[in-house]
Amino acid sequence: MPVALVTGGTSGIGAQFARTLAGQGYDLVLVARDTGRLRTSAAELAGRHGVTAHPLPADLSTPAGRALVAERLSAEPVDMLVNNAGLGVADGFDAAPMDLLQHQLDVNVTAVLRLTHAALGGMLARGRGDVVNVSSMAAFIPGYETTYSASKSWVTSFSEGLAAETRGRGVRVMALCPGWTRTELHQRAGVRAAGPAFLWLTAARVVEEGLADLRRGKVVSVPGRRYRALMTVLDLAPRGVARVLGRHVRRRRT
């Protein structure tokens, strides 16, 4: 059976990736901080789908946690890596504690960098493999949340560059850039979930469309017709339009 490693695999988009991939016959390695929840999720997936689901407790904000997962990826290559773990910060840049901002950067950027590097060697050696880096529409809207948008912009740019670098070598790399999705991210960040109902996506839709785009060879996946239309506007409009949109959306969030 193919093997997928999913970070942040016990909630939100990560949990949906785990369910969907298990249903497609993937054995799983699930990474999260909450050991109890992680083991419960792994047992449920194994029992329901008849796959192997291995819990790997790790805090990706720490060097030790990142090293643990990277060592697992190097020692036992996987067929798919889903870098889903991520977090936002409710406060503005000037009000947020520096330690919290660094924590966000370590999870959203450093973990993606190190885990992708650890997984890629085995994929290239075998001539096959998939890397899905969960980014965000915020990557294209500076000011939505200053540090979060910047970190997701890095994830998207990194994925595009790596996709170009590995083209023709059997490895697919994709940035998945959902808009507002009903997950625990807002609650954990202390952010009020605002915005019109028609713009909200489910995790199931995000994962379904993302995996379909991966199979089609897309490098950047934007689930939802309305968000794809917004991307077309942002691509054509001057950069300042995105900044104004970011300020407007942020006012609605706070």
PDB file of C-alpha atoms in Angstrom:
ATOM      1  CA  MET A   1       0.000   0.000   0.000  1.00  0.00           C
ATOM      2  CA  PRO A   2       1.136   3.589  -0.581  1.00  0.00           C
ATOM      3  CA  VAL A   3       2.016   5.597   2.522  1.00  0.00           C
ATOM      4  CA  ALA A   4       1.096   9.207   3.289  1.00  0.00           C
ATOM      5  CA  LEU A   5       2.397  11.344   6.139  1.00  0.00           C
ATOM      6  CA  VAL A   6       0.023  14.137   7.191  1.00  0.00           C
ATOM      7  CA  THR A   7       0.990  16.874   9.656  1.00  0.00           C
ATOM      8  CA  GLY A   8      -1.762  18.417  11.721  1.00  0.00           C
ATOM      9  CA  GLY A   9      -3.625  15.225  10.925  1.00  0.00           C
ATOM     10  CA  THR A  10      -6.188  15.225  13.749  1.00  0.00           C
ATOM     11  CA  SER A  11      -8.293  18.288  12.927  1.00  0.00           C
ATOM     12  CA  GLY A  12      -9.617  20.392  10.092  1.00  0.00           C
ATOM     13  CA  ILE A  13      -8.126  19.990   6.642  1.00  0.00           C
ATOM     14  CA  GLY A  14      -5.434  17.612   7.920  1.00  0.00           C
ATOM     15  CA  ALA A  15      -7.995  15.246   9.432  1.00  0.00           C
ATOM     16  CA  GLN A  16      -9.966  15.328   6.184  1.00  0.00           C
ATOM     17  CA  PHE A  17      -6.820  14.479   4.210  1.00  0.00           C
ATOM     18  CA  ALA A  18      -6.290  11.524   6.546  1.00  0.00           C
ATOM     19  CA  ARG A  19      -9.872  10.280   6.089  1.00  0.00           C
ATOM     20  CA  THR A  20      -9.826  10.705   2.338  1.00  0.00           C
ATOM     21  CA  LEU A  21      -6.430   9.099   1.811  1.00  0.00           C
ATOM     22  CA  ALA A  22      -7.284   6.187   4.109  1.00  0.00           C
ATOM     23  CA  GLY A  23     -10.420   5.662   2.042  1.00  0.00           C
ATOM     24  CA  GLN A  24      -8.220   5.531  -1.059  1.00  0.00           C
ATOM     25  CA  GLY A  25      -6.067   2.802   0.481  1.00  0.00           C
ATOM     26  CA  TYR A  26      -3.147   4.790   1.848  1.00  0.00           C
ATOM     27  CA  ASP A  27      -1.421   3.688   5.015  1.00  0.00           C
ATOM     28  CA  LEU A  28      -0.938   6.742   7.205  1.00  0.00           C
ATOM     29  CA  VAL A  29       1.569   8.411   9.470  1.00  0.00           C
ATOM     30  CA  LEU A  30      -0.267  11.098  11.436  1.00  0.00           C
ATOM     31  CA  VAL A  31       1.674  13.921  13.089  1.00  0.00           C
ATOM     32  CA  ALA A  32       0.198  16.167  15.803  1.00  0.00           C
ATOM     33  CA  ARG A  33       0.995  17.462  19.282  1.00  0.00           C
ATOM     34  CA  ASP A  34      -1.976  15.997  21.176  1.00  0.00           C
ATOM     35  CA  THR A  35      -0.904  12.404  21.808  1.00  0.00           C
ATOM     36  CA  GLY A  36      -4.273  11.194  23.080  1.00  0.00           C
ATOM     37  CA  ARG A  37      -6.233  12.664  20.215  1.00  0.00           C
ATOM     38  CA  LEU A  38      -3.622  11.440  17.748  1.00  0.00           C
ATOM     39  CA  ARG A  39      -3.861   7.838  18.915  1.00  0.00           C
ATOM     40  CA  THR A  40      -7.648   7.940  18.904  1.00  0.00           C
ATOM     41  CA  SER A  41      -7.722   9.277  15.347  1.00  0.00           C
ATOM     42  CA  ALA A  42      -5.213   6.688  14.137  1.00  0.00           C
ATOM     43  CA  ALA A  43      -7.176   3.825  15.705  1.00  0.00           C
ATOM     44  CA  GLU A  44     -10.466   5.032  14.216  1.00  0.00           C
ATOM     45  CA  LEU A  45      -9.008   5.350  10.722  1.00  0.00           C
ATOM     46  CA  ALA A  46      -7.333   1.950  10.889  1.00  0.00           C
ATOM     47  CA  GLY A  47     -10.523   0.284  12.084  1.00  0.00           C
ATOM     48  CA  ARG A  48     -12.779   1.975   9.563  1.00  0.00           C
ATOM     49  CA  HIS A  49     -10.642   1.612   6.440  1.00  0.00           C
ATOM     50  CA  GLY A  50      -8.471  -1.428   7.114  1.00  0.00           C
ATOM     51  CA  VAL A  51      -5.235   0.511   6.736  1.00  0.00           C
ATOM     52  CA  THR A  52      -2.254   1.017   9.001  1.00  0.00           C
ATOM     53  CA  ALA A  53      -2.337   4.365  10.785  1.00  0.00           C
ATOM     54  CA  HIS A  54       0.753   5.165  12.820  1.00  0.00           C
ATOM     55  CA  PRO A  55       0.564   8.058  15.326  1.00  0.00           C
ATOM     56  CA  LEU A  56       3.723  10.166  15.510  1.00  0.00           C
ATOM     57  CA  PRO A  57       3.451  12.759  18.307  1.00  0.00           C
ATOM     58  CA  ALA A  58       5.622  15.794  17.571  1.00  0.00           C
ATOM     59  CA  ASP A  59       5.589  19.542  18.157  1.00  0.00           C
ATOM     60  CA  LEU A  60       6.678  21.040  14.840  1.00  0.00           C
ATOM     61  CA  SER A  61       7.422  24.386  16.471  1.00  0.00           C
ATOM     62  CA  THR A  62      10.477  22.829  18.139  1.00  0.00           C
ATOM     63  CA  PRO A  63      13.752  21.651  16.593  1.00  0.00           C
ATOM     64  CA  ALA A  64      13.355  18.275  18.322  1.00  0.00           C
ATOM     65  CA  GLY A  65       9.841  17.772  16.947  1.00  0.00           C
ATOM     66  CA  ARG A  66      10.858  18.685  13.401  1.00  0.00           C
ATOM     67  CA  ALA A  67      13.936  16.444  13.613  1.00  0.00           C
ATOM     68  CA  LEU A  68      11.830  13.497  14.788  1.00  0.00           C
ATOM     69  CA  VAL A  69       9.493  13.714  11.792  1.00  0.00           C
ATOM     70  CA  ALA A  70      12.328  14.442   9.349  1.00  0.00           C
ATOM     71  CA  GLU A  71      14.189  11.358  10.553  1.00  0.00           C
ATOM     72  CA  ARG A  72      11.060   9.258  10.003  1.00  0.00           C
ATOM     73  CA  LEU A  73      10.728  10.585   6.456  1.00  0.00           C
ATOM     74  CA  SER A  74      14.381   9.922   5.675  1.00  0.00           C
ATOM     75  CA  ALA A  75      14.409   6.420   7.153  1.00  0.00           C
ATOM     76  CA  GLU A  76      11.065   5.256   5.741  1.00  0.00           C
ATOM     77  CA  PRO A  77      10.196   7.111   2.526  1.00  0.00           C
ATOM     78  CA  VAL A  78       6.554   7.960   1.907  1.00  0.00           C
ATOM     79  CA  ASP A  79       4.521   8.255  -1.281  1.00  0.00           C
ATOM     80  CA  MET A  80       2.772  11.453  -0.221  1.00  0.00           C
ATOM     81  CA  LEU A  81       3.676  14.208   2.215  1.00  0.00           C
ATOM     82  CA  VAL A  82       0.914  16.595   3.267  1.00  0.00           C
ATOM     83  CA  ASN A  83       2.378  19.607   5.070  1.00  0.00           C
ATOM     84  CA  ASN A  84      -0.854  20.790   6.630  1.00  0.00           C
ATOM     85  CA  ALA A  85       0.092  21.944  10.152  1.00  0.00           C
ATOM     86  CA  GLY A  86      -0.163  25.708  10.518  1.00  0.00           C
ATOM     87  CA  LEU A  87      -1.438  28.491  12.710  1.00  0.00           C
ATOM     88  CA  GLY A  88      -2.467  32.122  12.707  1.00  0.00           C
ATOM     89  CA  VAL A  89      -2.038  34.935  15.221  1.00  0.00           C
ATOM     90  CA  ALA A  90      -4.979  37.123  16.207  1.00  0.00           C
ATOM     91  CA  ASP A  91      -3.039  40.222  17.294  1.00  0.00           C
ATOM     92  CA  GLY A  92      -1.445  42.726  14.956  1.00  0.00           C
ATOM     93  CA  PHE A  93       2.307  42.524  14.421  1.00  0.00           C
ATOM     94  CA  ASP A  94       3.132  45.245  16.928  1.00  0.00           C
ATOM     95  CA  ALA A  95       0.921  43.741  19.657  1.00  0.00           C
ATOM     96  CA  ALA A  96       1.784  40.059  19.217  1.00  0.00           C
ATOM     97  CA  PRO A  97       4.460  38.548  21.492  1.00  0.00           C
ATOM     98  CA  MET A  98       7.658  37.836  19.611  1.00  0.00           C
ATOM     99  CA  ASP A  99       7.733  34.262  20.891  1.00  0.00           C
ATOM    100  CA  LEU A 100       4.301  33.635  19.369  1.00  0.00           C
ATOM    101  CA  LEU A 101       5.340  35.113  16.027  1.00  0.00           C
ATOM    102  CA  GLN A 102       8.436  32.904  16.006  1.00  0.00           C
ATOM    103  CA  HIS A 103       6.269  29.895  16.894  1.00  0.00           C
ATOM    104  CA  GLN A 104       4.073  30.656  13.885  1.00  0.00           C
ATOM    105  CA  LEU A 105       7.072  30.986  11.586  1.00  0.00           C
ATOM    106  CA  ASP A 106       8.579  27.715  12.816  1.00  0.00           C
ATOM    107  CA  VAL A 107       5.374  25.770  12.126  1.00  0.00           C
ATOM    108  CA  ASN A 108       4.210  27.490   8.930  1.00  0.00           C
ATOM    109  CA  VAL A 109       7.588  27.815   7.219  1.00  0.00           C
ATOM    110  CA  THR A 110      10.489  25.987   8.876  1.00  0.00           C
ATOM    111  CA  ALA A 111       8.607  22.712   9.292  1.00  0.00           C
ATOM    112  CA  VAL A 112       7.491  22.770   5.652  1.00  0.00           C
ATOM    113  CA  LEU A 113      11.064  23.394   4.516  1.00  0.00           C
ATOM    114  CA  ARG A 114      12.662  20.682   6.615  1.00  0.00           C
ATOM    115  CA  LEU A 115      10.037  17.970   6.141  1.00  0.00           C
ATOM    116  CA  THR A 116       9.873  18.488   2.402  1.00  0.00           C
ATOM    117  CA  HIS A 117      13.657  18.261   2.189  1.00  0.00           C
ATOM    118  CA  ALA A 118      13.621  15.050   4.214  1.00  0.00           C
ATOM    119  CA  ALA A 119      10.925  13.428   2.066  1.00  0.00           C
ATOM    120  CA  LEU A 120      12.113  14.564  -1.339  1.00  0.00           C
ATOM    121  CA  GLY A 121      15.272  12.472  -1.564  1.00  0.00           C
ATOM    122  CA  GLY A 122      13.422   9.168  -1.317  1.00  0.00           C
ATOM    123  CA  MET A 123      10.767  10.316  -3.781  1.00  0.00           C
ATOM    124  CA  LEU A 124      13.322  11.371  -6.383  1.00  0.00           C
ATOM    125  CA  ALA A 125      15.299   8.146  -5.917  1.00  0.00           C
ATOM    126  CA  ARG A 126      12.153   6.098  -6.651  1.00  0.00           C
ATOM    127  CA  GLY A 127      10.976   8.444  -9.385  1.00  0.00           C
ATOM    128  CA  ARG A 128       7.563   9.037  -7.810  1.00  0.00           C
ATOM    129  CA  GLY A 129       5.889  10.900  -4.984  1.00  0.00           C
ATOM    130  CA  ASP A 130       3.601  13.777  -4.108  1.00  0.00           C
ATOM    131  CA  VAL A 131       4.109  16.796  -1.857  1.00  0.00           C
ATOM    132  CA  VAL A 132       1.037  18.855  -0.942  1.00  0.00           C
ATOM    133  CA  ASN A 133       1.794  22.036   0.980  1.00  0.00           C
ATOM    134  CA  VAL A 134      -1.332  23.556   2.488  1.00  0.00           C
ATOM    135  CA  SER A 135      -1.103  27.300   1.930  1.00  0.00           C
ATOM    136  CA  SER A 136      -3.970  29.799   1.864  1.00  0.00           C
ATOM    137  CA  MET A 137      -5.675  32.469  -0.225  1.00  0.00           C
ATOM    138  CA  ALA A 138      -4.095  34.790   2.337  1.00  0.00           C
ATOM    139  CA  ALA A 139      -0.840  34.223   0.452  1.00  0.00           C
ATOM    140  CA  PHE A 140      -2.169  36.527  -2.271  1.00  0.00           C
ATOM    141  CA  ILE A 141      -3.716  39.144   0.049  1.00  0.00           C
ATOM    142  CA  PRO A 142      -1.052  41.027   2.069  1.00  0.00           C
ATOM    143  CA  GLY A 143      -2.486  42.614   5.173  1.00  0.00           C
ATOM    144  CA  TYR A 144      -5.132  39.947   5.780  1.00  0.00           C
ATOM    145  CA  GLU A 145      -2.862  38.959   8.633  1.00  0.00           C
ATOM    146  CA  THR A 146       0.636  40.312   8.219  1.00  0.00           C
ATOM    147  CA  THR A 147       2.763  37.396   9.378  1.00  0.00           C
ATOM    148  CA  TYR A 148       0.282  34.665   8.402  1.00  0.00           C
ATOM    149  CA  SER A 149      -0.079  36.038   4.867  1.00  0.00           C
ATOM    150  CA  ALA A 150       3.696  36.310   4.572  1.00  0.00           C
ATOM    151  CA  SER A 151       4.269  32.754   5.762  1.00  0.00           C
ATOM    152  CA  LYS A 152       1.704  31.374   3.326  1.00  0.00           C
ATOM    153  CA  SER A 153       3.155  33.444   0.516  1.00  0.00           C
ATOM    154  CA  TRP A 154       6.461  31.686   1.221  1.00  0.00           C
ATOM    155  CA  VAL A 155       4.768  28.272   1.156  1.00  0.00           C
ATOM    156  CA  THR A 156       3.154  28.994  -2.211  1.00  0.00           C
ATOM    157  CA  SER A 157       6.306  30.423  -3.779  1.00  0.00           C
ATOM    158  CA  PHE A 158       8.404  27.554  -2.412  1.00  0.00           C
ATOM    159  CA  SER A 159       5.976  25.003  -3.830  1.00  0.00           C
ATOM    160  CA  GLU A 160       5.975  26.646  -7.258  1.00  0.00           C
ATOM    161  CA  GLY A 161       9.769  26.752  -7.339  1.00  0.00           C
ATOM    162  CA  LEU A 162      10.141  23.160  -6.205  1.00  0.00           C
ATOM    163  CA  ALA A 163       7.548  21.989  -8.738  1.00  0.00           C
ATOM    164  CA  ALA A 164       9.608  23.595 -11.483  1.00  0.00           C
ATOM    165  CA  GLU A 165      12.826  22.091 -10.131  1.00  0.00           C
ATOM    166  CA  THR A 166      11.411  18.552  -9.993  1.00  0.00           C
ATOM    167  CA  ARG A 167       9.427  18.645 -13.235  1.00  0.00           C
ATOM    168  CA  GLY A 168       9.984  15.515 -15.295  1.00  0.00           C
ATOM    169  CA  ARG A 169      11.457  13.575 -12.362  1.00  0.00           C
ATOM    170  CA  GLY A 170       8.276  11.810 -11.254  1.00  0.00           C
ATOM    171  CA  VAL A 171       7.497  14.020  -8.250  1.00  0.00           C
ATOM    172  CA  ARG A 172       4.478  16.318  -8.093  1.00  0.00           C
ATOM    173  CA  VAL A 173       4.530  19.366  -5.813  1.00  0.00           C
ATOM    174  CA  MET A 174       1.424  21.471  -5.224  1.00  0.00           C
ATOM    175  CA  ALA A 175       0.397  24.397  -3.042  1.00  0.00           C
ATOM    176  CA  LEU A 176      -3.204  24.059  -1.864  1.00  0.00           C
ATOM    177  CA  CYS A 177      -4.628  27.541  -1.300  1.00  0.00           C
ATOM    178  CA  PRO A 178      -8.106  27.427   0.230  1.00  0.00           C
ATOM    179  CA  GLY A 179     -10.107  30.452   1.218  1.00  0.00           C
ATOM    180  CA  TRP A 180     -12.185  30.565   4.380  1.00  0.00           C
ATOM    181  CA  THR A 181     -12.662  26.980   5.525  1.00  0.00           C
ATOM    182  CA  ARG A 182     -14.597  25.789   8.553  1.00  0.00           C
ATOM    183  CA  THR A 183     -11.871  24.354  10.799  1.00  0.00           C
ATOM    184  CA  GLU A 184     -10.467  24.925  14.283  1.00  0.00           C
ATOM    185  CA  LEU A 185      -7.851  27.406  13.019  1.00  0.00           C
ATOM    186  CA  HIS A 186      -9.881  30.504  13.835  1.00  0.00           C
ATOM    187  CA  GLN A 187     -10.796  29.296  17.300  1.00  0.00           C
ATOM    188  CA  ARG A 188      -7.192  28.468  18.147  1.00  0.00           C
ATOM    189  CA  ALA A 189      -5.981  31.849  16.867  1.00  0.00           C
ATOM    190  CA  GLY A 190      -8.676  33.689  18.812  1.00  0.00           C
ATOM    191  CA  VAL A 191     -10.093  35.167  15.615  1.00  0.00           C
ATOM    192  CA  ARG A 192     -13.801  35.707  15.021  1.00  0.00           C
ATOM    193  CA  ALA A 193     -14.911  33.766  11.938  1.00  0.00           C
ATOM    194  CA  ALA A 194     -16.506  36.528   9.863  1.00  0.00           C
ATOM    195  CA  GLY A 195     -17.474  36.721   6.219  1.00  0.00           C
ATOM    196  CA  PRO A 196     -20.555  35.814   4.162  1.00  0.00           C
ATOM    197  CA  ALA A 197     -21.727  32.218   4.377  1.00  0.00           C
ATOM    198  CA  PHE A 198     -21.435  31.605   0.628  1.00  0.00           C
ATOM    199  CA  LEU A 199     -17.655  32.097   0.801  1.00  0.00           C
ATOM    200  CA  TRP A 200     -17.088  29.405   3.426  1.00  0.00           C
ATOM    201  CA  LEU A 201     -15.790  26.016   2.277  1.00  0.00           C
ATOM    202  CA  THR A 202     -15.870  22.641   3.981  1.00  0.00           C
ATOM    203  CA  ALA A 203     -12.669  20.720   4.588  1.00  0.00           C
ATOM    204  CA  ALA A 204     -14.108  17.861   2.523  1.00  0.00           C
ATOM    205  CA  ARG A 205     -14.501  20.107  -0.511  1.00  0.00           C
ATOM    206  CA  VAL A 206     -11.028  21.578  -0.098  1.00  0.00           C
ATOM    207  CA  VAL A 207      -9.394  18.145   0.013  1.00  0.00           C
ATOM    208  CA  GLU A 208     -11.509  16.685  -2.793  1.00  0.00           C
ATOM    209  CA  GLU A 209     -10.731  19.531  -5.170  1.00  0.00           C
ATOM    210  CA  GLY A 210      -7.103  19.687  -4.049  1.00  0.00           C
ATOM    211  CA  LEU A 211      -6.440  16.002  -4.759  1.00  0.00           C
ATOM    212  CA  ALA A 212      -8.219  16.288  -8.103  1.00  0.00           C
ATOM    213  CA  ASP A 213      -5.977  19.232  -9.019  1.00  0.00           C
ATOM    214  CA  LEU A 214      -2.919  17.252  -7.915  1.00  0.00           C
ATOM    215  CA  ARG A 215      -3.885  14.430 -10.284  1.00  0.00           C
ATOM    216  CA  ARG A 216      -4.311  16.963 -13.074  1.00  0.00           C
ATOM    217  CA  GLY A 217      -0.796  18.248 -12.453  1.00  0.00           C
ATOM    218  CA  LYS A 218      -1.720  21.684 -11.107  1.00  0.00           C
ATOM    219  CA  VAL A 219       0.984  23.459  -9.126  1.00  0.00           C
ATOM    220  CA  VAL A 220      -1.357  25.878  -7.328  1.00  0.00           C
ATOM    221  CA  SER A 221      -4.829  24.668  -6.365  1.00  0.00           C
ATOM    222  CA  VAL A 222      -7.548  27.150  -5.381  1.00  0.00           C
ATOM    223  CA  PRO A 223     -10.711  25.280  -4.337  1.00  0.00           C
ATOM    224  CA  GLY A 224     -14.086  26.874  -5.000  1.00  0.00           C
ATOM    225  CA  ARG A 225     -15.307  28.733  -8.096  1.00  0.00           C
ATOM    226  CA  ARG A 226     -15.693  32.029  -6.252  1.00  0.00           C
ATOM    227  CA  TYR A 227     -12.119  31.923  -5.009  1.00  0.00           C
ATOM    228  CA  ARG A 228     -10.825  31.017  -8.457  1.00  0.00           C
ATOM    229  CA  ALA A 229     -12.692  34.031  -9.806  1.00  0.00           C
ATOM    230  CA  LEU A 230     -11.109  36.193  -7.114  1.00  0.00           C
ATOM    231  CA  MET A 231      -7.683  34.860  -8.095  1.00  0.00           C
ATOM    232  CA  THR A 232      -8.325  35.909 -11.700  1.00  0.00           C
ATOM    233  CA  VAL A 233      -9.129  39.423 -10.511  1.00  0.00           C
ATOM    234  CA  LEU A 234      -6.054  39.571  -8.276  1.00  0.00           C
ATOM    235  CA  ASP A 235      -3.846  38.342 -11.117  1.00  0.00           C
ATOM    236  CA  LEU A 236      -5.078  41.102 -13.410  1.00  0.00           C
ATOM    237  CA  ALA A 237      -5.420  43.950 -10.907  1.00  0.00           C
ATOM    238  CA  PRO A 238      -2.588  46.206  -9.683  1.00  0.00           C
ATOM    239  CA  ARG A 239      -0.839  44.979  -6.539  1.00  0.00           C
ATOM    240  CA  GLY A 240      -2.390  47.792  -4.529  1.00  0.00           C
ATOM    241  CA  VAL A 241      -5.845  46.278  -4.980  1.00  0.00           C
ATOM    242  CA  ALA A 242      -4.780  43.195  -3.025  1.00  0.00           C
ATOM    243  CA  ARG A 243      -3.433  45.378  -0.218  1.00  0.00           C
ATOM    244  CA  VAL A 244      -6.710  47.315  -0.004  1.00  0.00           C
ATOM    245  CA  LEU A 245      -8.649  44.050   0.036  1.00  0.00           C
ATOM    246  CA  GLY A 246      -6.427  42.760   2.824  1.00  0.00           C
ATOM    247  CA  ARG A 247      -7.064  45.842   4.971  1.00  0.00           C
ATOM    248  CA  HIS A 248     -10.812  45.602   4.378  1.00  0.00           C
ATOM    249  CA  VAL A 249     -10.989  41.917   5.257  1.00  0.00           C
ATOM    250  CA  ARG A 250      -8.875  42.428   8.365  1.00  0.00           C
ATOM    251  CA  ARG A 251     -11.255  45.119   9.634  1.00  0.00           C
ATOM    252  CA  ARG A 252     -14.108  42.639   9.305  1.00  0.00           C
ATOM    253  CA  ARG A 253     -12.180  40.010  11.235  1.00  0.00           C
ATOM    254  CA  THR A 254     -11.291  42.150  14.252  1.00  0.00           C
TER     255      THR A 254
END
